[in-house]
Coordinates of N, CA and C in Angstrom, one line a residue:
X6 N 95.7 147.5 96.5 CA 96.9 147.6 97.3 C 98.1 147.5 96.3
X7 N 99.0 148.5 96.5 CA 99.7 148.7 95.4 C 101.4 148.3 96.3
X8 N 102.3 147.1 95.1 CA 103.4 146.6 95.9 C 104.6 146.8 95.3
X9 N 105.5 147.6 95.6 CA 106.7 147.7 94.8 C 107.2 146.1 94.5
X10 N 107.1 145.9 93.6 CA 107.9 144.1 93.3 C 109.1 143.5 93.1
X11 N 109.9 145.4 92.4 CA 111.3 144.9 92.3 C 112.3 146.6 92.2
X12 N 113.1 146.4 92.8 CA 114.2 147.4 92.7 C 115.3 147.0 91.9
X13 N 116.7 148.1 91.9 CA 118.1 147.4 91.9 C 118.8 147.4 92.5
X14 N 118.2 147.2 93.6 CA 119.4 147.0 95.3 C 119.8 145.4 95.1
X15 N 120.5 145.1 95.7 CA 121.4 143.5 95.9 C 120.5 143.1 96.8
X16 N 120.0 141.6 96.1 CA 119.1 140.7 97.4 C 120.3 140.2 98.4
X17 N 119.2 139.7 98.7 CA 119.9 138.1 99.6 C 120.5 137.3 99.5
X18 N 120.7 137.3 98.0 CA 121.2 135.8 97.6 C 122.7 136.7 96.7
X19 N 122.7 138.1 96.9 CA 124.1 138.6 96.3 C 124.4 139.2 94.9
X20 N 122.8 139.4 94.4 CA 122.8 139.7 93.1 C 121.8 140.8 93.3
X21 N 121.8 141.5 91.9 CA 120.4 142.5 91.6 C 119.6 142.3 89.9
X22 N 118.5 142.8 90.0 CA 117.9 142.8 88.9 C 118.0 144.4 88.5
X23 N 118.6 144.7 87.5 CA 118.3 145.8 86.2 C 116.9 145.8 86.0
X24 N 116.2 146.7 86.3 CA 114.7 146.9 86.3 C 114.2 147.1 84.6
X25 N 115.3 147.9 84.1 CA 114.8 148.5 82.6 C 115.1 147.1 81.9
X26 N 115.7 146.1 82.4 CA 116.1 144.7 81.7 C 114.9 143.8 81.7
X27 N 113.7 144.0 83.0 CA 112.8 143.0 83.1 C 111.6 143.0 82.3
X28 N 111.5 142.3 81.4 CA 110.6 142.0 80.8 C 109.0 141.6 80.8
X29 N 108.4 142.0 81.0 CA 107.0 142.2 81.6 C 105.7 141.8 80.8
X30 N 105.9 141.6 79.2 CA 104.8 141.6 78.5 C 104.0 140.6 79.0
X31 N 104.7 139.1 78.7 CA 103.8 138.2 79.1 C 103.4 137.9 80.1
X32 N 103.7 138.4 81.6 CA 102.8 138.4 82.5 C 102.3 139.5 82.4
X33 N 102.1 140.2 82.1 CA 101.1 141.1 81.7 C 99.6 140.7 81.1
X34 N 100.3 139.6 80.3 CA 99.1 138.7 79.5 C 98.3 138.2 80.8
X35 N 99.3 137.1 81.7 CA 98.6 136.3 82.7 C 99.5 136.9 83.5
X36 N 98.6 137.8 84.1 CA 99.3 138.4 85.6 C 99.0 137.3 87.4
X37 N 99.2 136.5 87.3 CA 99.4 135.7 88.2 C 99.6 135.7 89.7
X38 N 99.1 135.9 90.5 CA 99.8 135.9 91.7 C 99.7 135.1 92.9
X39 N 100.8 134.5 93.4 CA 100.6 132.7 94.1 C 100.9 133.8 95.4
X40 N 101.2 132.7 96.2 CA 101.6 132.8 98.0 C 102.6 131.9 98.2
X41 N 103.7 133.0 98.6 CA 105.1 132.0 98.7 C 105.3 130.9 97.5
X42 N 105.5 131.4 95.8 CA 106.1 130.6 95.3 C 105.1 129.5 94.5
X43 N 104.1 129.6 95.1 CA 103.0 128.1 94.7 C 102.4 127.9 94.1
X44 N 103.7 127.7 92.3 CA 102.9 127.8 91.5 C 102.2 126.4 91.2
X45 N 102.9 125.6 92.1 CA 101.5 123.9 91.2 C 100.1 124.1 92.0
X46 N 99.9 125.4 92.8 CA 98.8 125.4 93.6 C 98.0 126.9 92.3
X47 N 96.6 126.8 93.0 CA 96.1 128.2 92.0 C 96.3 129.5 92.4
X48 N 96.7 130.3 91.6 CA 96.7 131.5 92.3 C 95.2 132.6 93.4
X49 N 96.2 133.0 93.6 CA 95.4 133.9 95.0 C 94.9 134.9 94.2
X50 N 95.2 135.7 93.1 CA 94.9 137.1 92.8 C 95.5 137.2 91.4
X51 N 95.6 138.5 91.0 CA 96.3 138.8 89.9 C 96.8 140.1 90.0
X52 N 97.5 140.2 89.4 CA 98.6 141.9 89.2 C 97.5 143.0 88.6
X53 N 97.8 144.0 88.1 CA 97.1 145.0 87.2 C 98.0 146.3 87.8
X54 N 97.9 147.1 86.6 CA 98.2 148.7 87.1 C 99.9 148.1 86.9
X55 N 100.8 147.8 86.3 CA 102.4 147.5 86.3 C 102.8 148.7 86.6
X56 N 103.7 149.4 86.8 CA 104.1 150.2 86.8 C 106.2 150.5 86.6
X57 N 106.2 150.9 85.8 CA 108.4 150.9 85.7 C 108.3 152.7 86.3
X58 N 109.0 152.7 87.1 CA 110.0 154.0 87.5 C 111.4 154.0 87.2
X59 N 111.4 154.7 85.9 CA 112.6 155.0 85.6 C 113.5 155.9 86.2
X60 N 112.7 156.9 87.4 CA 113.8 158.0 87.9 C 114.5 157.0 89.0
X61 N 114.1 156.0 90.2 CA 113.9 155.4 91.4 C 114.3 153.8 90.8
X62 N 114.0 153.6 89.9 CA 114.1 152.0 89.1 C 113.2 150.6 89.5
X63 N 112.3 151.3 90.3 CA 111.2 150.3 90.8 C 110.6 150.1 89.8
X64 N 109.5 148.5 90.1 CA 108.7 148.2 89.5 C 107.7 147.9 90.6
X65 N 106.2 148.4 90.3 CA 105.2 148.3 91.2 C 104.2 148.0 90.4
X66 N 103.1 147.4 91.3 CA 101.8 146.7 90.8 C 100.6 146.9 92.0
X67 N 99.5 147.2 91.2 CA 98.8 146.5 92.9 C 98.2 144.7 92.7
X68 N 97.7 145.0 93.4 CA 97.2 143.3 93.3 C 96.2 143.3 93.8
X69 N 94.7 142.3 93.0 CA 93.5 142.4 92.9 C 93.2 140.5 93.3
X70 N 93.1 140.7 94.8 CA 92.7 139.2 95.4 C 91.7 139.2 95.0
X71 N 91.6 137.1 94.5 CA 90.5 136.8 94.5 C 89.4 136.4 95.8
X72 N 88.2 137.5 95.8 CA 87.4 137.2 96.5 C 86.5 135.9 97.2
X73 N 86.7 135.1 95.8 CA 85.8 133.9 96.3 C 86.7 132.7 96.6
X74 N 88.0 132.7 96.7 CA 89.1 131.9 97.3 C 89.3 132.6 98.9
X75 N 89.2 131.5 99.9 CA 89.3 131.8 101.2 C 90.8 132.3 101.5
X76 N 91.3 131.6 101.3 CA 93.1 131.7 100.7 C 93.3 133.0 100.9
X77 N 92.7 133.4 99.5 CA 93.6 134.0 99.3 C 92.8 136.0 100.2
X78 N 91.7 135.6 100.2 CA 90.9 136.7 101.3 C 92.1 136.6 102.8
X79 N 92.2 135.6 103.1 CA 93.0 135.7 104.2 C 94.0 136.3 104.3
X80 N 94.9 136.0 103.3 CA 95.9 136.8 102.5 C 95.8 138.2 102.5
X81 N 95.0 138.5 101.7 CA 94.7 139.8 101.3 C 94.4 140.5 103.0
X82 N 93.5 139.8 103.8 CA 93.5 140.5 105.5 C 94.7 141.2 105.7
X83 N 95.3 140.3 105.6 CA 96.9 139.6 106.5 C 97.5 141.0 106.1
X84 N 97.5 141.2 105.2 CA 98.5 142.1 104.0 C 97.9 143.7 104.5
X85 N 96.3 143.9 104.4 CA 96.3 145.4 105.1 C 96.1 145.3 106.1
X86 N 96.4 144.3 107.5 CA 96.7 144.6 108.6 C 98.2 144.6 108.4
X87 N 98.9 144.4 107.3 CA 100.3 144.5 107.7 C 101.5 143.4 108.2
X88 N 100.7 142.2 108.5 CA 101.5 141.1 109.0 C 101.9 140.4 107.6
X89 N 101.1 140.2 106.0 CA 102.1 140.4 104.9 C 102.3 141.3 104.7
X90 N 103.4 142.2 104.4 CA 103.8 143.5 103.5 C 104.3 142.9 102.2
X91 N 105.3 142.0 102.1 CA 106.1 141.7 101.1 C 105.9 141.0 100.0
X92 N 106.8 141.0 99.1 CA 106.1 140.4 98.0 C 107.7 139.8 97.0
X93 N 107.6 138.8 96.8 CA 108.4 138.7 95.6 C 108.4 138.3 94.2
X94 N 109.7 138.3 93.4 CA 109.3 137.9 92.0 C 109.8 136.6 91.7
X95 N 109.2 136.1 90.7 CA 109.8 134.4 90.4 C 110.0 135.1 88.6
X96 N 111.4 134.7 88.6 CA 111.8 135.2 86.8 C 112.8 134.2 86.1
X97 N 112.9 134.2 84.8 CA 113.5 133.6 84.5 C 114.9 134.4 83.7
X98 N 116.0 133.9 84.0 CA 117.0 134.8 84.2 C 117.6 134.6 82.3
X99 N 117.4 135.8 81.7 CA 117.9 135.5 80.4 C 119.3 136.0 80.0
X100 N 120.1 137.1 80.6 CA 121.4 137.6 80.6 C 121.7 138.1 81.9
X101 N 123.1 137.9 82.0 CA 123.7 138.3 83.1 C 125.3 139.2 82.8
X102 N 125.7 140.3 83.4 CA 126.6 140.7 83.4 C 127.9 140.5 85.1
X103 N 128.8 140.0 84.5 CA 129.8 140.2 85.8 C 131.2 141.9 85.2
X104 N 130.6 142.7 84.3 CA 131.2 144.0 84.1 C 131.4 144.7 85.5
X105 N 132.5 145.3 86.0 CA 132.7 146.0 87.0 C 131.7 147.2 87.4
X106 N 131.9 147.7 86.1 CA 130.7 149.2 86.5 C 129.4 148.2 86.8
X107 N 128.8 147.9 86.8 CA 127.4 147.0 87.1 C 127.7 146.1 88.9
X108 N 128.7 146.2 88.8 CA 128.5 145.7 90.5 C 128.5 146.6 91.5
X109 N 127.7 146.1 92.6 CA 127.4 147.4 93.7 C 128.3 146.5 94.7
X110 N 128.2 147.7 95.9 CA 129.1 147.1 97.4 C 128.1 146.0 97.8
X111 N 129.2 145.1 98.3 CA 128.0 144.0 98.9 C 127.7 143.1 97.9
X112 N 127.8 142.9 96.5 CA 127.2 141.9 95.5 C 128.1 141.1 95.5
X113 N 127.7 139.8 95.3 CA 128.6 138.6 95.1 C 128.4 137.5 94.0
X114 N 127.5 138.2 93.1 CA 127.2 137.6 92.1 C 126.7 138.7 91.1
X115 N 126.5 137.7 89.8 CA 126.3 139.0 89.0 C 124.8 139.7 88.5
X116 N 125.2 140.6 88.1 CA 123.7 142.1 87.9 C 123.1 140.5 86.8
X117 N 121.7 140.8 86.7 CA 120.5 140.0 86.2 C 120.2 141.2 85.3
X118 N 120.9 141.6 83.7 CA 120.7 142.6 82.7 C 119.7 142.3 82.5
X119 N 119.4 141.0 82.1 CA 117.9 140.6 81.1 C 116.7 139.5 82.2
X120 N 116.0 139.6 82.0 CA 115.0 138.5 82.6 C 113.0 138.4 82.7
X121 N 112.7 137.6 82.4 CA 111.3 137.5 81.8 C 110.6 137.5 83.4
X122 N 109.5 138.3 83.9 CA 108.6 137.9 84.5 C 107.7 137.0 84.8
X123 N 107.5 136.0 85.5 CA 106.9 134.8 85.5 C 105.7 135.0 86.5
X124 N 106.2 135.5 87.3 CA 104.9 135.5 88.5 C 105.5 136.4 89.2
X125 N 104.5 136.5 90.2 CA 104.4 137.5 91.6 C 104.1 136.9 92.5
X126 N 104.4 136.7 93.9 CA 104.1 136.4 94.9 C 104.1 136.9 96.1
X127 N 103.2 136.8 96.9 CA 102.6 137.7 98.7 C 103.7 136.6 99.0
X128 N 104.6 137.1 100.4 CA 105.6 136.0 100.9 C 105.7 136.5 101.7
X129 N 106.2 136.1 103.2 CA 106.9 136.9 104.4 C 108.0 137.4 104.4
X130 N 109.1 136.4 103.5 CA 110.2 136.8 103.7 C 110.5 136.7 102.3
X131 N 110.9 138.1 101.7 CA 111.1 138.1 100.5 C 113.3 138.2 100.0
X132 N 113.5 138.1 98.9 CA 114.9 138.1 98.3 C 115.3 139.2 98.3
X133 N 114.3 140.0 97.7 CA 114.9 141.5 97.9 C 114.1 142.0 98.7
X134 N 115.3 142.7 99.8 CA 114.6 143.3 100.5 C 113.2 144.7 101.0
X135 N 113.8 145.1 99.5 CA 112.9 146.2 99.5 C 111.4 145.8 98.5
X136 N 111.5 144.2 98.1 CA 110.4 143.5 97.9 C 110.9 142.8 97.5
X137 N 113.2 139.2 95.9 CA 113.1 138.3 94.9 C 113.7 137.0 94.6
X138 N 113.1 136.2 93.9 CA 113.9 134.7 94.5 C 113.3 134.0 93.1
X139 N 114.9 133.3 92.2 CA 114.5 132.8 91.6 C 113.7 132.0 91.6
X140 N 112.7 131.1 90.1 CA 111.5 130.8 90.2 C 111.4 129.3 89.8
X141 N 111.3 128.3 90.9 CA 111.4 126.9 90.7 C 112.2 126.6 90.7
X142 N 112.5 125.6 89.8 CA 113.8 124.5 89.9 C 115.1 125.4 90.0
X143 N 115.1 127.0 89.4 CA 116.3 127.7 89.2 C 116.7 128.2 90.8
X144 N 115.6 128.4 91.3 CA 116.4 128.3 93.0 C 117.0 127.6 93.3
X145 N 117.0 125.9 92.9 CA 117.5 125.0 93.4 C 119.3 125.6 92.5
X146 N 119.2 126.2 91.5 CA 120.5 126.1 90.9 C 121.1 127.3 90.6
X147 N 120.8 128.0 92.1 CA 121.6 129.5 91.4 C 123.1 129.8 91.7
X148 N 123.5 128.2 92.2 CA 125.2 128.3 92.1 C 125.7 128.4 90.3
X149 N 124.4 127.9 89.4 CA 124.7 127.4 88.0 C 124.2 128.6 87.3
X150 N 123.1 129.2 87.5 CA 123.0 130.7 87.2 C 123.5 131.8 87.2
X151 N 123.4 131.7 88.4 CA 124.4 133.1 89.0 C 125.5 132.9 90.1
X152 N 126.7 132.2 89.2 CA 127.6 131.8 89.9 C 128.6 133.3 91.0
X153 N 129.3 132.7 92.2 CA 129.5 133.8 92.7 C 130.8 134.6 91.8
X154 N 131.1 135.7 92.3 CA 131.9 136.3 91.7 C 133.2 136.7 92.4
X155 N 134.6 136.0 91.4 CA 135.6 135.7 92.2 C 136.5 136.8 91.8
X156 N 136.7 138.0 93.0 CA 137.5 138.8 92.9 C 138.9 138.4 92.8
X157 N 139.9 139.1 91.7 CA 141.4 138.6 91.9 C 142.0 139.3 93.1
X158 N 142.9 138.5 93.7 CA 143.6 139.0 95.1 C 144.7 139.3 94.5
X159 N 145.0 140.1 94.7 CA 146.7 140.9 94.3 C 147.8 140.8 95.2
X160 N 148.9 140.3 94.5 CA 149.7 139.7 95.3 C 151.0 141.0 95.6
X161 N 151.0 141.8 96.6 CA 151.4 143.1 96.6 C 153.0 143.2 97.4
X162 N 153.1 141.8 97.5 CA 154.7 141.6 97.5 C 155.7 142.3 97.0
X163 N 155.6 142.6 95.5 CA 156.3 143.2 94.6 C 156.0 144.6 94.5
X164 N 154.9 145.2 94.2 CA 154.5 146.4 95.0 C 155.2 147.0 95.9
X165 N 155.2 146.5 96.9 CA 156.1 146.7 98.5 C 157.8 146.6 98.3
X166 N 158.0 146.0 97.5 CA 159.7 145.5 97.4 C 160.1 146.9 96.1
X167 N 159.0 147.4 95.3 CA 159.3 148.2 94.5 C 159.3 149.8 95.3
X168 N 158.7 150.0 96.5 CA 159.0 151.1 97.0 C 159.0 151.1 98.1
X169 N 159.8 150.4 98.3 CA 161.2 150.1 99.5 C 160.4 150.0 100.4
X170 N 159.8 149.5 100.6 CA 158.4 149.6 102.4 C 158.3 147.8 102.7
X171 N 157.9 148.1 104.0 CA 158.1 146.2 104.8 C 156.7 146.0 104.1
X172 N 156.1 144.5 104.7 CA 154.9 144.6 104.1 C 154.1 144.8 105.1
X173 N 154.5 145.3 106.2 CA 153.5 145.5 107.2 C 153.3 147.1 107.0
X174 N 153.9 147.9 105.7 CA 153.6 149.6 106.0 C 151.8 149.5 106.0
X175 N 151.8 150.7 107.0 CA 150.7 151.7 107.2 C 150.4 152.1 105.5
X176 N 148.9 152.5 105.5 CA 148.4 153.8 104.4 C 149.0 154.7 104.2
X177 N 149.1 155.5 105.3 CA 149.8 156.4 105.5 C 151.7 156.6 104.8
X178 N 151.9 155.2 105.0 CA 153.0 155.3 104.1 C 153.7 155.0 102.9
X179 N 152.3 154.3 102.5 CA 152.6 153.8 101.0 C 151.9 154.9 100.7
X180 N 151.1 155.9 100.8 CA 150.5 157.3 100.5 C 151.9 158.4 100.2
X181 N 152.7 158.3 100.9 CA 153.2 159.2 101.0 C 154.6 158.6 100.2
X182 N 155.1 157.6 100.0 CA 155.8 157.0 99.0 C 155.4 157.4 97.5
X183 N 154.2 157.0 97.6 CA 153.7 157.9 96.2 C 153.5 158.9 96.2
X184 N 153.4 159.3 96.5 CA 153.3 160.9 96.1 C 154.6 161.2 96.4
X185 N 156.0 160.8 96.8 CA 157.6 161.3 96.6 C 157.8 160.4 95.1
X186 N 156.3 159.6 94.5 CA 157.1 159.5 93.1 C 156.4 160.6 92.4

């Protein structure tokens, strides 16, 4: 069963991962794979087959349950009848950019440039939607990680007093103010 694990769409939590940033070797070493997160518990399975899409920016894997864990057989049911589909990542976040070109619509924190793969997890409800949620104690602190991002608000008072318009003008007429400059 093969699971896209990570895109660069904006999760849930307001941020995205840069796919060509995620670092992959060492779970590659120990490809790991818990249920919902549980790493002081043993894992269910392991990764194999990684895969980076450089045209799309996904990263996919399948995952090879362990058979002789009841767990994780259940799991694995659950998953090709469909009632799990999802999957997330647990990472540890090594660079972050708040650069303008790097933010999408909707993000409220900053792009995740760099970051180590730690695990994989079968979950219900995953971070990113299209398959992520920091890993341990850094959930607990992703106001300290990935603080949000505070747009400046423009104070357009002056603006408006500089081409003669109330401050309640329409589009339409600060449009057309400019362009008579």
């Amino acid at each position: 069963m093969r699971f896209i694990i990570s895109d660069e769409t904006v999760n849930r939590y307001g941020y995205r991962i840069l796919s060509q940033g995620m670092s992959t070797t060492s779970f590659e070493k120990n490809p790991v794979v818990f249920y919902n997160h549980g790493t002081s518990t043993l894992p269910i399975g392991r990764g194999k087959n990684l895969q980076h899409n450089t045209l799309d920016g996904t990263i996919s894997m399948e995952i090879d349950f362990d058979q002789e864990d009841e767990q994780a057989v259940a799991i694995e049911k659950k998953a090709e009848r469909g009632f799990l589909s999802a999957c997330s990542v647990g990472i540890d976040v090594l660079e972050t950019s708040t650069d303008a070109t790097m933010i999408l619509a909707g993000q409220t924190r900053p792009t995740v440039t760099r970051c180590e793969l730690l695990e994989l997890s079968i979950c219900g409800i995953p971070g990113n939607r299209n398959a992520l949620r920091l890993n341990g104690s850094q959930a607990e602190n992703i106001e300290e990680i990935l603080p949000p991002i505070h747009k400046k608000t423009l104070n357009m008072n002056r603006a408006f007093d500089q081409l003669n318009l109330p401050e309640t003008a329409e589009d339409e007429n600060i449009l057309a103010q400019l362009a008579s400059l």
